Short mmCIF file of C-alpha atoms in Angstrom, two decimals:
data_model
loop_
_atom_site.label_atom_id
_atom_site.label_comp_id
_atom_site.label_asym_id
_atom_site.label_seq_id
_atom_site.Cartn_x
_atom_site.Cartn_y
_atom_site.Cartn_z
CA UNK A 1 0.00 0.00 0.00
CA UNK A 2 2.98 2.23 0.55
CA UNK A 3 3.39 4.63 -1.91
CA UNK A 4 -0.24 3.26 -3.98
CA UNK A 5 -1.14 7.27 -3.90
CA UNK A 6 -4.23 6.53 -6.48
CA UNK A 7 -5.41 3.69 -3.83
CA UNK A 8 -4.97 5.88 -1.42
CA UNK A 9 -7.50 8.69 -3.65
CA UNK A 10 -10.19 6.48 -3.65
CA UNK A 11 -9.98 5.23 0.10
CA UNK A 12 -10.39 8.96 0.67
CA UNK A 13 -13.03 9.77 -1.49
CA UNK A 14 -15.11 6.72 -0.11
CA UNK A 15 -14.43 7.68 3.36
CA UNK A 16 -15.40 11.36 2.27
CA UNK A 17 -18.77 10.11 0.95
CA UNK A 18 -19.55 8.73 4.35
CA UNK A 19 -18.52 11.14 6.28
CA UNK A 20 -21.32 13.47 4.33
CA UNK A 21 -23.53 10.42 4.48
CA UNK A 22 -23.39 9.82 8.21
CA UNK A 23 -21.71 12.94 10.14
CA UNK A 24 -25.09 14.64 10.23
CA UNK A 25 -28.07 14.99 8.04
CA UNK A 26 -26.64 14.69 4.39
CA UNK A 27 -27.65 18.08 2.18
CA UNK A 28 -30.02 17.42 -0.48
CA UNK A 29 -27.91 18.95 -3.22
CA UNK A 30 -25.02 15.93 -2.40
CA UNK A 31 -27.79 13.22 -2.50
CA UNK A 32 -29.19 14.31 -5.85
CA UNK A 33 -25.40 14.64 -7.22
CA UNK A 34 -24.82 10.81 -5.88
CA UNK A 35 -26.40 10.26 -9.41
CA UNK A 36 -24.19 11.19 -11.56
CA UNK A 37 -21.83 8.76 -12.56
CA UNK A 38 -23.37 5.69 -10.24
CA UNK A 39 -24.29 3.29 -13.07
CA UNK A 40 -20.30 3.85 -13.30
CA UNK A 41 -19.89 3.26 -9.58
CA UNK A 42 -21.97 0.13 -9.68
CA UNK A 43 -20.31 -1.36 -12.37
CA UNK A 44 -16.73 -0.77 -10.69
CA UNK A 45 -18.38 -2.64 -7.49
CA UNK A 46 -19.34 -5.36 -9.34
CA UNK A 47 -16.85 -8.30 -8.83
CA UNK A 48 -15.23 -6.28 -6.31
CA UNK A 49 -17.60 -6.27 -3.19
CA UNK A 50 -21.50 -8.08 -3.94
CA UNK A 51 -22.52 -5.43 -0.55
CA UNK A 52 -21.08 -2.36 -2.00
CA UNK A 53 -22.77 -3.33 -5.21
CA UNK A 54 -26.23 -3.85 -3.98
CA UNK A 55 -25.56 -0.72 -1.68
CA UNK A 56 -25.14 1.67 -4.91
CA UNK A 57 -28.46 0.15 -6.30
CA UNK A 58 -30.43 0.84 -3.50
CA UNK A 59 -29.08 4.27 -3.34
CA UNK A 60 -30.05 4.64 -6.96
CA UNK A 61 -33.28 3.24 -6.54
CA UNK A 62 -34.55 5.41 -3.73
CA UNK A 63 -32.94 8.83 -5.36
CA UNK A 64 -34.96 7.79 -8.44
CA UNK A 65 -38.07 7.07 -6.66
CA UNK A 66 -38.15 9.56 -3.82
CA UNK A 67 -37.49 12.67 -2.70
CA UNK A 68 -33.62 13.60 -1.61
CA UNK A 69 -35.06 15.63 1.25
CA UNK A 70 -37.46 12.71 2.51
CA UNK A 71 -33.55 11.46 3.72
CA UNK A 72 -33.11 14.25 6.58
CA UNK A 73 -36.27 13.15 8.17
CA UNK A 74 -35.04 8.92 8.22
CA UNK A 75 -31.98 10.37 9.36
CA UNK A 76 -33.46 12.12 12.06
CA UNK A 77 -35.65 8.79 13.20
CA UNK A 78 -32.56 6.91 12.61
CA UNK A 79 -30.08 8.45 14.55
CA UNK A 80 -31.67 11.37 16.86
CA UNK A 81 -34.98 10.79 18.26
CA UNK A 82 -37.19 12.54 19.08
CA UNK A 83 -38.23 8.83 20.75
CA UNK A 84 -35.15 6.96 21.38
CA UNK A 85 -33.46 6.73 18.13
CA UNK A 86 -33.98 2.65 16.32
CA UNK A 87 -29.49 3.16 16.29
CA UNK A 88 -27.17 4.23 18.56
CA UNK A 89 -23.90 4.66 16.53
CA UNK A 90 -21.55 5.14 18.95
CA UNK A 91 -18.37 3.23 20.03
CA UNK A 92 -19.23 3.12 23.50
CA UNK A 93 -22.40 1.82 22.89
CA UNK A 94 -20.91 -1.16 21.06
CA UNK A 95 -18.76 -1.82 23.28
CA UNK A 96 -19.65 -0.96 26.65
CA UNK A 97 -23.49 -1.11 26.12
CA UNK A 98 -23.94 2.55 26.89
CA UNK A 99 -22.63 6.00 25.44
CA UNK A 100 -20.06 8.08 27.45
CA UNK A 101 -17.81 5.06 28.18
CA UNK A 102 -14.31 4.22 28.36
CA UNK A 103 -14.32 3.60 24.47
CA UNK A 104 -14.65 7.41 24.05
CA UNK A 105 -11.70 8.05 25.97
CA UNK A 106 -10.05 5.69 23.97
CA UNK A 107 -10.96 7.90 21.06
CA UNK A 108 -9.75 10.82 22.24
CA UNK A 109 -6.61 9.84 23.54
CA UNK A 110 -5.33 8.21 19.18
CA UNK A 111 -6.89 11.42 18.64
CA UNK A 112 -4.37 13.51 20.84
CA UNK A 113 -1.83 11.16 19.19
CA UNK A 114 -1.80 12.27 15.69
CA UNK A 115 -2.84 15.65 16.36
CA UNK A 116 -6.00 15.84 15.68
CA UNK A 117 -8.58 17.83 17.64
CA UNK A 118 -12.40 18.64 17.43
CA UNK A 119 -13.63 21.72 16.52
CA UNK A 120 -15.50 23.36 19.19
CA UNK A 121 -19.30 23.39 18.08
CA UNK A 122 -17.95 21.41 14.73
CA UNK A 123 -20.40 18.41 15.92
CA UNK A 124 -22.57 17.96 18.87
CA UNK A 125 -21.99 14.34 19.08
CA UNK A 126 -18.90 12.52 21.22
CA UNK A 127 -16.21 11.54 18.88
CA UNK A 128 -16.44 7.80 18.97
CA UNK A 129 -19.88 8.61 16.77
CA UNK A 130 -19.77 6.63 13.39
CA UNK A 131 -19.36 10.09 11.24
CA UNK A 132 -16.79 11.26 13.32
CA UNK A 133 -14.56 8.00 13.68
CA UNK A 134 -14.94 7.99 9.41
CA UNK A 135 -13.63 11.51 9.24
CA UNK A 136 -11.03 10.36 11.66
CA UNK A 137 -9.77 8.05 8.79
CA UNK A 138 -10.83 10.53 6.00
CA UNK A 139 -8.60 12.66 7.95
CA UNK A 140 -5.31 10.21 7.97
CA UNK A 141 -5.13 9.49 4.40
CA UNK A 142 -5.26 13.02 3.45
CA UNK A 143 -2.54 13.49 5.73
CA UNK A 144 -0.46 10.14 3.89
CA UNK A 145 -1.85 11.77 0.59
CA UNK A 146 0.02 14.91 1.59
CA UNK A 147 3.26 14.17 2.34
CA UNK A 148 6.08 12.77 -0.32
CA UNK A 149 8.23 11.14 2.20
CA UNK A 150 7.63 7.62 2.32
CA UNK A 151 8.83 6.91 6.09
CA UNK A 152 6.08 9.84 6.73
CA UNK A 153 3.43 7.78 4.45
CA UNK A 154 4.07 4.58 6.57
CA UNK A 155 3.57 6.20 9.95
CA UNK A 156 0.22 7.29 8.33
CA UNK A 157 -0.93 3.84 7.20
CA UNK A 158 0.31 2.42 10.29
CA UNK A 159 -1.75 5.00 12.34
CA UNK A 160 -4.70 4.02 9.91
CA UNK A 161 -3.86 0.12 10.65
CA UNK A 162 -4.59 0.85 14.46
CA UNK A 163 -7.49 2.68 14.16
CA UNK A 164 -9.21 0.25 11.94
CA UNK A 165 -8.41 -2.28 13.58
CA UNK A 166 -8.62 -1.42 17.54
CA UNK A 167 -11.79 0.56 16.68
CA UNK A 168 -14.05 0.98 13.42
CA UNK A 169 -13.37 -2.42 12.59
CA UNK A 170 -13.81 -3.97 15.37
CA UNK A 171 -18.14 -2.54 15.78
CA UNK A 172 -18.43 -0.72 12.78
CA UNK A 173 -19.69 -3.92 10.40
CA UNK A 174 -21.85 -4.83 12.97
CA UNK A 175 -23.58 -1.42 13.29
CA UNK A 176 -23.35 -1.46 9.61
CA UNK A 177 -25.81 -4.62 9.78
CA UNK A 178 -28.19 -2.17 12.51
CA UNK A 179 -28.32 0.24 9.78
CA UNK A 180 -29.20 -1.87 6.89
CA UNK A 181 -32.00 -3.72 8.68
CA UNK A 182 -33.34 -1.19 11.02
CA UNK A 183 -37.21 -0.76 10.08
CA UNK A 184 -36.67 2.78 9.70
CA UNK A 185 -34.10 2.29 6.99
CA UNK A 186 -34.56 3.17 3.12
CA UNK A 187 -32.12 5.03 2.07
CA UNK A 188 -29.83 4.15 4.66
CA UNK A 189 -30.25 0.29 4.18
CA UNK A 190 -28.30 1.14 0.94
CA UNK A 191 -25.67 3.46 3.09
CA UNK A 192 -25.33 0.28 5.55
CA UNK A 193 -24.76 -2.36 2.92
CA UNK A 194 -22.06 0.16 1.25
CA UNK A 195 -19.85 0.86 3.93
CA UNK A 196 -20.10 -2.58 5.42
CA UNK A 197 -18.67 -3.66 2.10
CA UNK A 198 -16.13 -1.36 2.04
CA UNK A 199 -14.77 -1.88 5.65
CA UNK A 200 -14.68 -5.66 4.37
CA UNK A 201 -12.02 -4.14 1.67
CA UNK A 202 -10.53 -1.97 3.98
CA UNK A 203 -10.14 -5.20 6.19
CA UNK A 204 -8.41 -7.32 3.43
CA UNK A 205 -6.15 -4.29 2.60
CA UNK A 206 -4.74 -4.22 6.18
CA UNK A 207 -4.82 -7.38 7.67
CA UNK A 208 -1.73 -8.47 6.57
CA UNK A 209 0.44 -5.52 7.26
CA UNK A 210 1.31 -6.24 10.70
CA UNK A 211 0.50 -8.96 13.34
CA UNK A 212 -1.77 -7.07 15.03
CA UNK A 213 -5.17 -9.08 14.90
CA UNK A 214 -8.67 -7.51 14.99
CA UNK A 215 -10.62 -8.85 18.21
CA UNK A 216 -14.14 -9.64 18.10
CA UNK A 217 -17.19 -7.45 18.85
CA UNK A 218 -17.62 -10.36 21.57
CA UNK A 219 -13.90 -10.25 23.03
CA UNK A 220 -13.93 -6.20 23.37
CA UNK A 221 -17.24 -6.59 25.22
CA UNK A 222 -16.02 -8.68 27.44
CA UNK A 223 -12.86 -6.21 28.19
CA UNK A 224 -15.02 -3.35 28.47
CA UNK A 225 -17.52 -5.27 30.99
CA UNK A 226 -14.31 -6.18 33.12
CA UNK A 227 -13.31 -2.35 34.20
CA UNK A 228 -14.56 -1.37 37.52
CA UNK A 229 -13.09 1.75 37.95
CA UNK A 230 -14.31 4.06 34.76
CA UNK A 231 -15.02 7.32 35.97
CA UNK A 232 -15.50 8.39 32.47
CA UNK A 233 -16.30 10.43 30.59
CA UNK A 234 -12.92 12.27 30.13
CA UNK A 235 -12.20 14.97 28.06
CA UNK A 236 -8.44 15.51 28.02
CA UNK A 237 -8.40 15.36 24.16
CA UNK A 238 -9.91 18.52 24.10
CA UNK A 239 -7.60 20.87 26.22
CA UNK A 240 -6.53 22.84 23.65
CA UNK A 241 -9.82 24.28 21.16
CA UNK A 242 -7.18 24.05 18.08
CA UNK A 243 -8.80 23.42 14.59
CA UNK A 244 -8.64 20.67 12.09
CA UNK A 245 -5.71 20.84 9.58
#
């Protein structure tokens, strides 16, 4: 992967697309210009990943059939409320079975790591939130798409390799899987089966860099059920209000 700089385009610009998709709720001009070019993007899926493939169909199908602004609504039921929202996509939730946990802190602290801090009011959400931990990679490979150095590009990809796999990998297919079959879901089951898809490439690309294994959704539970003494939440990753590079 070192060096792959038009691998590393397209990582970006799918991790881009969800960001938009699930930071907040998506603005109807990007959801109407998801058509253009997707009978493209749908043939480049096919063979490559059956989920992303369907995905880009049922995106299709809905923009087609539907109204783009009918989407900030599902959102809304989706992932706000105003009743308790049908997901909760939040690290902490996966992993510790309610928001505010120690997974957040865990969040912040890669976050203080590689420099990269929340904007104050940028998003009302914690930071282990499915949008956020996407721009979090988004983030990373425009930093390794940045630099020339090639020592410099492998600190990024191995910063990436940790993230994906101590974190989004580890609960992100599953919520994926929440999103695609929640009852509220239309457009979204199309946005689930998409980015479950491509976390399954994002898997393959990384899994052989290193040793470092992925644990199981099961496994982390289990760690996160064990600690007695979270105080939580903690917010030491956002001492200093410095903006996003």
């Amino acid at each position: 992967m070192d060096g792959e700089k038009d691998l590393a385009e397209l990582r970006q610009k799918y991790y881009g697309l969800f960001v938009n998709l699930l930071w907040k709720e998506p603005e109807v001009e990007f959801l109407k210009s998801l058509l253009d070019g997707i009978s493209e993007r749908i043939r480049g899926a096919d063979g490559l990943s059956n989920l992303m493939c369907e995905g880009w169909k049922k995106i299709q199908t809905y923009l087609e059939e539907n109204l783009a602004d009918d989407v900030e609504f599902e959102f809304v039921e989706l992932f706000l409320g105003p009743q308790k929202p049908e997901i909760q996509p939040y690290e902490s939730y996966y992993f510790a079975g309610s928001v505010f946990q120690a997974p957040l802190a865990s969040v912040r602290s890669f976050m203080k790591d590689i420099g990269l801090v929340k904007n104050e009011g940028e998003l009302p959400e914690p930071e282990d939130t499915l949008g956020f931990e996407l721009e979090i990679m988004n983030w990373m490979i425009i930093k390794q798409k940045k630099t020339e150095d090639l020592e410099e590009e492998k600190i990024w990809l191995d910063y990436q390799e940790s993230f994906l796999k101590e974190h989004l990998l580890v609960w992100g297919p599953t919520c994926c899987d929440d999103i695609a079959s929640a009852s509220k879901s239309n457009f979204y089951e199309g946005v689930g089966l998409l980015l479950k898809g491509f976390l399954e490439i994002e898997k393959e690309l990384f899994k052989n860099r290193s040793s470092k294994k992925i644990d199981s959704l099961d496994e982390v539970r289990k760690l996160y059920g064990n600690i007695k003494d979270w105080k939580g939440p903690l917010f030491e990753a956002n001492v200093n209000n410095k903006s996003k590079e």
